[in-house]
Amino acid sequence: MPQVKPARPVARGRLFFANPGPTNIPDSVLLATARASMDFNDPAFLAVYDACVEGLKKVLKTKQHLFMYTASGHGAWEASLVNTLSSGDHVLIPETGHFSDSWAKMAKALGLRVTLLEADWRRGIEMARIREALAADTSHDIKAVCCVHNETAAGTRLPVEQVRAILDEVKHPALLMADTISSLGCFDFRMDEWGVDVCVGGSQKGLMLPTGFSFTGASEKAMAAHRASKHPRHYFDWTEMLARRQKSFVGTVPVTLFYGLQEALRLMLDEEGLDNVFSRHARLAKAVRACVNHWSGNNGPQLFCQNPERASDSVTAVLMPEGHDAEKVRKIALERFNVSTGGGLNKLGGKVFRIGHLGDLNEPMILGTLGAVEMALSLAGVPHAKGGVQAAMDSLASS
Ligand SMILES: *Cc1c(COP(=O)(O)O)cnc(C)c1O
């Protein structure tokens, strides 16, 4: 086996990983996944499996159905569409950024008719536009509204509960779908209470697991739509899954990930408590925003999100001043200080870098990351007001 030459000098200490997905994996979760292979029908595993399903439903705040797949989030996106809709069906997708656009692209490729409600990525879509589109659809041509709860590319959130209120108000029967891949386990999501019919989640963001499985929660209404749906499907087919003991997974179950999931759920639900998980995310997010707002002095980088009500508690996108390359800052932060941040996606490439503050993170990790980024800004010759980290410390000390 040839030795792979390291891409950069070996750095001691921890890599500070501030990408918005995948995220840090707690040591206890890592250790829990280190298991020998076992039969996925072994009763010892089935007990763990059943406990995981129950725990995951608690995180989704649902008592309805859950289907899981050996796939990244994209697989659950596809499953949500092909299980409930038929070729040519019309779906409405409020634009939030790269991820709404990618889901729309997938829906089109799968033969659905897509209306992407275009919106400013920085401000977030106005709810009135969604209302207008649904109210105008008196023939109920629209079969589903697909919302990205947390737009990971822009660092914005979309209030899914308000979309439910609009559907109820205009008495529109469309399915409400929500992508919760980067919000689940970071800030509040309530599948049943908010009347979400299909919600999409993945393992490697707020759930603090390795990449490898994704899932969809499905309401009774979604199950009825499933029975009527004629879209071709097989690997993601819920009916195929219902016939199996696990009621998920067409094929081999990724057993070791479930031992990790069991531990991650224990950390979230039992040890820390979901409400404390959310308040920790809110506290760290607020500190990051305070820091970036400070940097914006001297024509420095600024918050990409211009609407404080929509600011994400999972990830902050930072917009570079004109003429400065975000990739240069990221490269310095990584190579000099062993701090990894997310790059700009799609049309934001080079213009934005992203600080992920979701999952297994605490105050000193966030401060370390912000300190490294602030040094990288200086080294890259990017104008900014010094002292952003102090602003973050002030924010953390007061909350
Ligand atoms: C990461 C992400 C996805 C895609 O998930 P993969 O696991 O990369 O396939 C979809 N939507 C959102 C909001 C995401 O953050």
Short mmCIF file of C-alpha atoms and ligand atoms in Angstrom, two decimals:
data_model
loop_
_atom_site.label_atom_id
_atom_site.label_comp_id
_atom_site.label_asym_id
_atom_site.label_seq_id
_atom_site.Cartn_x
_atom_site.Cartn_y
_atom_site.Cartn_z
CA MET A 1 0.00 0.00 0.00
CA PRO A 2 1.68 3.26 -1.09
CA GLN A 3 1.89 5.94 1.59
CA VAL A 4 -0.26 8.97 0.81
CA LYS A 5 1.76 12.15 1.14
CA PRO A 6 0.10 14.51 3.66
CA ALA A 7 -1.62 17.43 1.96
CA ARG A 8 -0.17 19.82 4.53
CA PRO A 9 2.31 19.68 7.41
CA VAL A 10 1.07 17.44 10.18
CA ALA A 11 -0.53 19.59 12.85
CA ARG A 12 -0.75 18.56 16.48
CA GLY A 13 -3.76 19.15 18.65
CA ARG A 14 -7.30 18.90 17.38
CA LEU A 15 -8.52 19.91 13.99
CA PHE A 16 -11.24 22.43 14.80
CA PHE A 17 -13.98 21.40 12.48
CA ALA A 18 -16.47 24.17 11.80
CA ASN A 19 -18.01 22.88 8.61
CA PRO A 20 -21.80 22.89 8.49
CA GLY A 21 -21.86 19.19 7.67
CA PRO A 22 -20.49 16.70 8.22
CA THR A 23 -19.96 17.81 11.80
CA ASN A 24 -17.87 16.77 14.79
CA ILE A 25 -18.57 13.28 16.06
CA PRO A 26 -18.45 12.99 19.87
CA ASP A 27 -15.84 10.50 21.07
CA SER A 28 -18.47 8.34 22.74
CA VAL A 29 -20.39 8.12 19.44
CA LEU A 30 -17.22 7.22 17.55
CA LEU A 31 -16.44 4.48 20.05
CA ALA A 32 -20.00 3.18 19.92
CA THR A 33 -19.75 2.67 16.16
CA ALA A 34 -16.56 0.58 16.50
CA ARG A 35 -18.27 -2.79 16.49
CA ALA A 36 -17.80 -6.08 14.75
CA SER A 37 -20.29 -6.92 12.02
CA MET A 38 -23.46 -8.62 13.12
CA ASP A 39 -26.60 -10.00 11.56
CA PHE A 40 -29.16 -7.24 11.22
CA ASN A 41 -31.86 -9.68 12.26
CA ASP A 42 -30.04 -10.62 15.45
CA PRO A 43 -32.47 -9.95 18.33
CA ALA A 44 -29.70 -8.07 20.18
CA PHE A 45 -29.47 -5.64 17.30
CA LEU A 46 -33.22 -5.42 16.77
CA ALA A 47 -33.63 -4.15 20.33
CA VAL A 48 -31.11 -1.37 19.63
CA TYR A 49 -32.77 -0.67 16.30
CA ASP A 50 -36.22 -0.32 17.83
CA ALA A 51 -34.90 1.98 20.56
CA CYS A 52 -33.25 4.15 17.88
CA VAL A 53 -36.47 4.44 15.89
CA GLU A 54 -38.31 5.49 19.02
CA GLY A 55 -35.59 8.02 19.92
CA LEU A 56 -35.41 9.48 16.43
CA LYS A 57 -39.17 9.96 16.47
CA LYS A 58 -38.74 11.94 19.69
CA VAL A 59 -36.26 14.22 17.96
CA LEU A 60 -38.66 14.66 15.02
CA LYS A 61 -41.51 15.10 17.53
CA THR A 62 -43.69 12.61 15.73
CA LYS A 63 -45.67 9.49 16.53
CA GLN A 64 -46.18 8.66 12.87
CA HIS A 65 -44.06 6.75 10.34
CA LEU A 66 -40.32 6.72 9.83
CA PHE A 67 -38.40 5.26 6.89
CA MET A 68 -34.62 5.03 6.75
CA TYR A 69 -32.18 4.55 3.90
CA THR A 70 -28.51 3.79 3.44
CA ALA A 71 -27.92 7.05 1.59
CA SER A 72 -26.92 10.62 2.29
CA GLY A 73 -29.60 13.29 2.54
CA HIS A 74 -30.07 13.28 -1.22
CA GLY A 75 -31.50 9.77 -0.94
CA ALA A 76 -34.15 10.92 1.54
CA TRP A 77 -34.95 13.87 -0.74
CA GLU A 78 -35.56 11.45 -3.58
CA ALA A 79 -37.56 9.10 -1.35
CA SER A 80 -39.82 11.94 -0.25
CA LEU A 81 -40.74 12.75 -3.85
CA VAL A 82 -41.02 9.33 -5.47
CA ASN A 83 -43.07 7.82 -2.63
CA THR A 84 -45.81 10.43 -2.50
CA LEU A 85 -46.11 11.93 -5.98
CA SER A 86 -46.61 10.80 -9.59
CA SER A 87 -44.84 11.86 -12.77
CA GLY A 88 -46.07 15.25 -13.92
CA ASP A 89 -47.32 16.32 -10.48
CA HIS A 90 -46.81 19.97 -9.63
CA VAL A 91 -44.63 20.93 -6.65
CA LEU A 92 -44.02 24.37 -5.20
CA ILE A 93 -40.56 25.07 -3.80
CA PRO A 94 -39.88 28.36 -2.01
CA GLU A 95 -36.33 29.38 -2.92
CA THR A 96 -33.95 29.71 0.00
CA GLY A 97 -30.58 29.02 -1.63
CA HIS A 98 -28.44 26.23 -3.02
CA PHE A 99 -30.37 23.46 -1.28
CA SER A 100 -33.87 24.52 -2.35
CA ASP A 101 -32.52 24.85 -5.89
CA SER A 102 -30.93 21.39 -5.74
CA TRP A 103 -34.13 19.78 -4.47
CA ALA A 104 -35.98 21.54 -7.31
CA LYS A 105 -33.44 20.26 -9.81
CA MET A 106 -33.92 16.74 -8.52
CA ALA A 107 -37.72 17.06 -8.69
CA LYS A 108 -37.47 18.17 -12.32
CA ALA A 109 -35.12 15.32 -13.17
CA LEU A 110 -37.66 12.93 -11.64
CA GLY A 111 -40.35 14.21 -14.01
CA LEU A 112 -42.24 16.52 -11.68
CA ARG A 113 -43.41 19.99 -12.67
CA VAL A 114 -41.64 22.45 -10.43
CA THR A 115 -42.43 26.02 -9.55
CA LEU A 116 -39.43 27.50 -7.78
CA LEU A 117 -40.64 30.65 -6.04
CA GLU A 118 -37.59 32.81 -6.57
CA ALA A 119 -36.41 34.86 -3.63
CA ASP A 120 -33.49 36.84 -2.28
CA TRP A 121 -31.09 34.38 -0.59
CA ARG A 122 -29.99 37.09 1.84
CA ARG A 123 -33.39 38.17 3.11
CA GLY A 124 -35.32 34.92 2.86
CA ILE A 125 -38.62 34.53 1.07
CA GLU A 126 -41.58 36.64 2.21
CA MET A 127 -44.36 34.44 3.51
CA ALA A 128 -46.86 36.56 1.54
CA ARG A 129 -45.39 35.18 -1.69
CA ILE A 130 -46.04 31.61 -0.59
CA ARG A 131 -49.56 32.57 0.46
CA GLU A 132 -50.19 34.27 -2.89
CA ALA A 133 -49.03 31.22 -4.87
CA LEU A 134 -51.17 28.82 -2.86
CA ALA A 135 -54.24 31.08 -2.79
CA ALA A 136 -54.05 31.47 -6.58
CA ASP A 137 -54.03 27.70 -7.04
CA THR A 138 -57.79 27.26 -6.63
CA SER A 139 -57.81 24.05 -8.68
CA HIS A 140 -55.31 22.51 -6.23
CA ASP A 141 -52.88 21.65 -8.99
CA ILE A 142 -49.99 21.92 -6.51
CA LYS A 143 -49.53 18.55 -4.80
CA ALA A 144 -46.68 19.39 -2.45
CA VAL A 145 -44.85 22.37 -0.97
CA CYS A 146 -41.19 21.53 -0.35
CA CYS A 147 -39.48 23.76 2.22
CA VAL A 148 -35.88 23.80 3.33
CA HIS A 149 -36.15 24.46 7.08
CA ASN A 150 -32.53 25.51 7.39
CA GLU A 151 -30.76 26.70 4.24
CA THR A 152 -27.23 25.55 4.91
CA ALA A 153 -25.78 27.55 2.02
CA ALA A 154 -27.15 30.92 3.12
CA GLY A 155 -27.36 30.51 6.88
CA THR A 156 -31.07 31.25 6.95
CA ARG A 157 -34.12 29.49 8.28
CA LEU A 158 -37.61 29.22 6.84
CA PRO A 159 -40.48 29.10 9.34
CA VAL A 160 -42.12 25.86 8.29
CA GLU A 161 -44.86 26.29 10.89
CA GLN A 162 -45.94 29.46 9.09
CA VAL A 163 -46.20 27.55 5.81
CA ARG A 164 -48.57 25.14 7.58
CA ALA A 165 -50.64 28.10 8.81
CA ILE A 166 -50.89 29.41 5.24
CA LEU A 167 -51.96 26.01 3.85
CA ASP A 168 -54.68 25.83 6.52
CA GLU A 169 -55.78 29.40 5.99
CA VAL A 170 -56.26 29.02 2.23
CA LYS A 171 -57.54 25.46 2.74
CA HIS A 172 -54.98 24.00 0.36
CA PRO A 173 -54.60 20.20 0.53
CA ALA A 174 -50.99 20.01 -0.73
CA LEU A 175 -48.54 17.89 1.24
CA LEU A 176 -46.14 19.90 3.36
CA MET A 177 -42.58 18.62 3.03
CA ALA A 178 -39.65 19.90 5.07
CA ASP A 179 -35.94 19.32 4.64
CA THR A 180 -34.65 19.30 8.23
CA ILE A 181 -31.20 17.96 7.37
CA SER A 182 -29.33 20.84 8.99
CA SER A 183 -31.94 21.93 11.54
CA LEU A 184 -32.83 18.67 13.26
CA GLY A 185 -31.16 18.52 16.64
CA CYS A 186 -30.08 22.17 16.29
CA PHE A 187 -33.28 24.16 16.66
CA ASP A 188 -36.89 23.31 17.18
CA PHE A 189 -38.79 21.20 14.71
CA ARG A 190 -42.18 19.65 15.45
CA MET A 191 -43.37 17.32 12.76
CA ASP A 192 -46.78 16.44 14.18
CA GLU A 193 -47.66 19.75 15.80
CA TRP A 194 -46.72 21.69 12.66
CA GLY A 195 -48.58 19.30 10.39
CA VAL A 196 -45.52 18.38 8.36
CA ASP A 197 -46.39 15.45 6.09
CA VAL A 198 -42.92 14.44 5.01
CA CYS A 199 -39.70 15.52 6.67
CA VAL A 200 -36.25 14.70 5.46
CA GLY A 201 -33.24 14.22 7.72
CA GLY A 202 -29.68 12.93 7.55
CA SER A 203 -27.12 11.47 9.92
CA GLN A 204 -24.09 13.75 9.58
CA LYS A 205 -25.27 17.17 10.74
CA GLY A 206 -27.16 17.90 13.97
CA LEU A 207 -27.25 14.20 14.84
CA MET A 208 -23.43 14.16 15.07
CA LEU A 209 -22.98 10.85 13.25
CA PRO A 210 -20.87 9.76 10.32
CA THR A 211 -22.46 10.20 6.91
CA GLY A 212 -24.31 7.08 5.90
CA PHE A 213 -27.99 7.10 6.50
CA SER A 214 -30.91 9.40 5.97
CA PHE A 215 -34.59 9.17 6.73
CA THR A 216 -38.04 10.57 6.18
CA GLY A 217 -40.83 11.00 8.67
CA ALA A 218 -44.21 10.42 7.00
CA SER A 219 -47.65 11.45 8.22
CA GLU A 220 -50.84 9.42 7.74
CA LYS A 221 -51.71 11.84 4.93
CA ALA A 222 -48.34 11.14 3.31
CA MET A 223 -49.02 7.41 3.60
CA ALA A 224 -52.36 7.89 1.81
CA ALA A 225 -50.55 9.86 -0.90
CA HIS A 226 -48.04 7.04 -1.09
CA ARG A 227 -50.74 4.46 -1.77
CA ALA A 228 -52.06 6.63 -4.64
CA SER A 229 -48.62 7.55 -6.02
CA LYS A 230 -47.55 5.97 -9.29
CA HIS A 231 -43.97 7.14 -9.47
CA PRO A 232 -41.52 4.37 -10.42
CA ARG A 233 -39.30 3.48 -7.45
CA HIS A 234 -37.74 0.50 -5.84
CA TYR A 235 -34.78 1.06 -3.51
CA PHE A 236 -36.64 3.85 -1.75
CA ASP A 237 -40.10 2.25 -1.87
CA TRP A 238 -41.93 2.54 1.44
CA THR A 239 -44.23 -0.38 0.56
CA GLU A 240 -41.19 -2.62 0.06
CA MET A 241 -39.88 -1.40 3.40
CA LEU A 242 -43.11 -1.98 5.30
CA ALA A 243 -42.86 -5.66 4.41
CA ARG A 244 -39.55 -5.92 6.30
CA ARG A 245 -38.95 -6.43 10.01
CA GLN A 246 -37.18 -3.07 10.21
CA LYS A 247 -39.86 -1.26 8.18
CA SER A 248 -36.98 0.49 6.42
CA PHE A 249 -33.91 -0.30 4.31
CA VAL A 250 -34.30 -2.27 1.12
CA GLY A 251 -31.04 -4.20 1.54
CA THR A 252 -28.46 -4.50 4.31
CA VAL A 253 -28.99 -2.34 7.39
CA PRO A 254 -25.93 -0.22 8.39
CA VAL A 255 -25.78 -1.85 11.80
CA THR A 256 -22.78 -0.05 13.28
CA LEU A 257 -24.32 3.36 12.59
CA PHE A 258 -27.22 2.40 14.80
CA TYR A 259 -24.92 1.84 17.76
CA GLY A 260 -23.66 5.36 17.10
CA LEU A 261 -27.20 6.67 16.76
CA GLN A 262 -28.19 5.07 20.04
CA GLU A 263 -25.36 6.92 21.78
CA ALA A 264 -26.06 10.22 19.98
CA LEU A 265 -29.71 10.00 20.99
CA ARG A 266 -28.68 9.28 24.57
CA LEU A 267 -26.50 12.39 24.56
CA MET A 268 -29.23 14.56 23.08
CA LEU A 269 -32.36 13.26 24.77
CA ASP A 270 -31.11 11.97 28.13
CA GLU A 271 -27.82 13.60 29.01
CA GLU A 272 -28.21 17.16 27.71
CA GLY A 273 -31.93 17.32 26.89
CA LEU A 274 -33.30 18.57 23.60
CA ASP A 275 -34.25 22.02 24.90
CA ASN A 276 -30.72 22.51 26.24
CA VAL A 277 -29.32 21.35 22.90
CA PHE A 278 -31.37 24.07 21.22
CA SER A 279 -30.40 26.78 23.67
CA ARG A 280 -26.70 25.87 23.30
CA HIS A 281 -27.03 26.21 19.52
CA ALA A 282 -28.82 29.55 19.90
CA ARG A 283 -26.14 30.85 22.29
CA LEU A 284 -23.24 29.85 20.05
CA ALA A 285 -24.96 31.19 16.93
CA LYS A 286 -25.59 34.54 18.59
CA ALA A 287 -21.91 34.80 19.53
CA VAL A 288 -20.80 34.03 15.98
CA ARG A 289 -23.12 36.70 14.63
CA ALA A 290 -21.85 39.22 17.18
CA CYS A 291 -18.31 38.47 16.01
CA VAL A 292 -19.10 38.81 12.31
CA ASN A 293 -21.06 42.01 12.92
CA HIS A 294 -18.00 43.39 14.64
CA TRP A 295 -15.71 42.37 11.76
CA SER A 296 -17.97 44.24 9.36
CA GLY A 297 -16.51 47.53 10.64
CA ASN A 298 -13.81 48.99 8.33
CA ASN A 299 -15.75 47.53 5.37
CA GLY A 300 -15.00 44.03 6.56
CA PRO A 301 -16.86 40.77 5.96
CA GLN A 302 -20.50 40.84 6.96
CA LEU A 303 -23.38 38.51 7.74
CA PHE A 304 -24.77 37.11 4.52
CA CYS A 305 -28.21 36.90 6.14
CA GLN A 306 -29.74 40.37 6.22
CA ASN A 307 -32.88 39.43 8.07
CA PRO A 308 -32.22 38.78 11.78
CA GLU A 309 -35.54 36.93 12.14
CA ARG A 310 -34.34 34.36 9.66
CA ALA A 311 -30.77 33.94 10.94
CA SER A 312 -29.86 30.28 11.35
CA ASP A 313 -28.77 28.77 14.64
CA SER A 314 -26.85 26.03 12.76
CA VAL A 315 -24.61 27.91 10.39
CA THR A 316 -23.48 31.45 9.66
CA ALA A 317 -22.55 32.45 6.13
CA VAL A 318 -20.02 35.29 6.01
CA LEU A 319 -19.95 37.53 2.93
CA MET A 320 -16.52 38.78 1.92
CA PRO A 321 -15.91 42.41 1.00
CA GLU A 322 -15.81 43.00 -2.76
CA GLY A 323 -12.53 41.89 -4.34
CA HIS A 324 -11.53 39.48 -1.56
CA ASP A 325 -11.56 35.73 -1.97
CA ALA A 326 -13.20 33.63 0.75
CA GLU A 327 -11.18 30.61 -0.35
CA LYS A 328 -7.95 32.36 0.55
CA VAL A 329 -9.19 32.93 4.10
CA ARG A 330 -10.36 29.32 4.41
CA LYS A 331 -7.04 28.02 3.14
CA ILE A 332 -5.04 30.05 5.67
CA ALA A 333 -7.35 29.04 8.52
CA LEU A 334 -6.89 25.39 7.61
CA GLU A 335 -3.20 25.33 6.77
CA ARG A 336 -1.91 27.67 9.46
CA PHE A 337 -4.34 27.05 12.27
CA ASN A 338 -5.93 23.66 11.64
CA VAL A 339 -9.41 25.16 11.50
CA SER A 340 -11.79 23.93 8.82
CA THR A 341 -14.69 26.09 7.65
CA GLY A 342 -17.26 25.62 4.88
CA GLY A 343 -16.92 27.21 1.46
CA GLY A 344 -19.52 29.13 -0.51
CA LEU A 345 -21.85 26.96 -2.58
CA ASN A 346 -23.13 27.54 -6.06
CA LYS A 347 -23.19 31.24 -6.98
CA LEU A 348 -21.65 32.08 -3.58
CA GLY A 349 -18.39 30.26 -4.36
CA GLY A 350 -15.42 32.44 -3.34
CA LYS A 351 -17.76 35.16 -2.05
CA VAL A 352 -18.82 33.46 1.14
CA PHE A 353 -17.34 31.20 3.77
CA ARG A 354 -19.47 29.43 6.31
CA ILE A 355 -18.97 28.77 9.99
CA GLY A 356 -20.91 25.71 11.05
CA HIS A 357 -22.00 25.84 14.69
CA LEU A 358 -24.09 22.72 14.85
CA GLY A 359 -23.66 19.45 16.63
CA ASP A 360 -20.90 18.66 19.12
CA LEU A 361 -19.59 22.15 19.90
CA ASN A 362 -19.07 24.34 22.94
CA GLU A 363 -17.94 27.87 23.73
CA PRO A 364 -14.15 27.38 23.63
CA MET A 365 -14.40 25.52 20.32
CA ILE A 366 -16.36 28.40 18.81
CA LEU A 367 -13.95 30.99 20.24
CA GLY A 368 -10.97 29.04 18.92
CA THR A 369 -12.53 28.90 15.48
CA LEU A 370 -13.38 32.60 15.45
CA GLY A 371 -9.89 33.49 16.67
CA ALA A 372 -8.30 31.49 13.87
CA VAL A 373 -10.60 33.05 11.28
CA GLU A 374 -9.83 36.52 12.58
CA MET A 375 -6.10 35.82 12.24
CA ALA A 376 -6.69 34.42 8.75
CA LEU A 377 -8.52 37.62 7.76
CA SER A 378 -5.48 39.65 8.82
CA LEU A 379 -3.04 37.34 7.04
CA ALA A 380 -5.15 37.41 3.87
CA GLY A 381 -5.17 41.21 3.93
CA VAL A 382 -8.93 41.40 4.29
CA PRO A 383 -10.12 44.64 5.91
CA HIS A 384 -12.11 44.16 9.11
CA ALA A 385 -12.55 45.63 12.58
CA LYS A 386 -10.32 43.74 14.99
CA GLY A 387 -11.87 42.40 18.16
CA GLY A 388 -14.62 40.18 16.78
CA VAL A 389 -13.63 37.43 19.18
CA GLN A 390 -14.05 39.83 22.09
CA ALA A 391 -17.56 40.60 20.85
CA ALA A 392 -18.27 36.86 20.78
CA MET A 393 -16.88 36.49 24.33
CA ASP A 394 -19.07 39.35 25.54
CA SER A 395 -22.08 37.72 23.93
CA LEU A 396 -21.32 34.33 25.50
CA ALA A 397 -20.58 35.78 28.92
CA SER A 398 -23.91 37.62 28.96
CA SER A 399 -26.11 34.76 27.77
C1 LIG B 1 -26.42 18.68 3.60
C2 LIG B 1 -27.77 19.04 3.12
C3 LIG B 1 -28.43 18.32 2.12
C4 LIG B 1 -27.78 17.21 1.37
O1 LIG B 1 -27.50 16.15 2.16
P1 LIG B 1 -26.37 15.10 1.73
O2 LIG B 1 -26.28 14.27 2.96
O3 LIG B 1 -25.13 15.89 1.45
O4 LIG B 1 -26.87 14.36 0.55
C5 LIG B 1 -29.71 18.69 1.78
N1 LIG B 1 -30.32 19.73 2.39
C6 LIG B 1 -29.73 20.45 3.34
C7 LIG B 1 -30.46 21.59 3.95
C8 LIG B 1 -28.43 20.14 3.72
O5 LIG B 1 -27.83 20.88 4.66
#
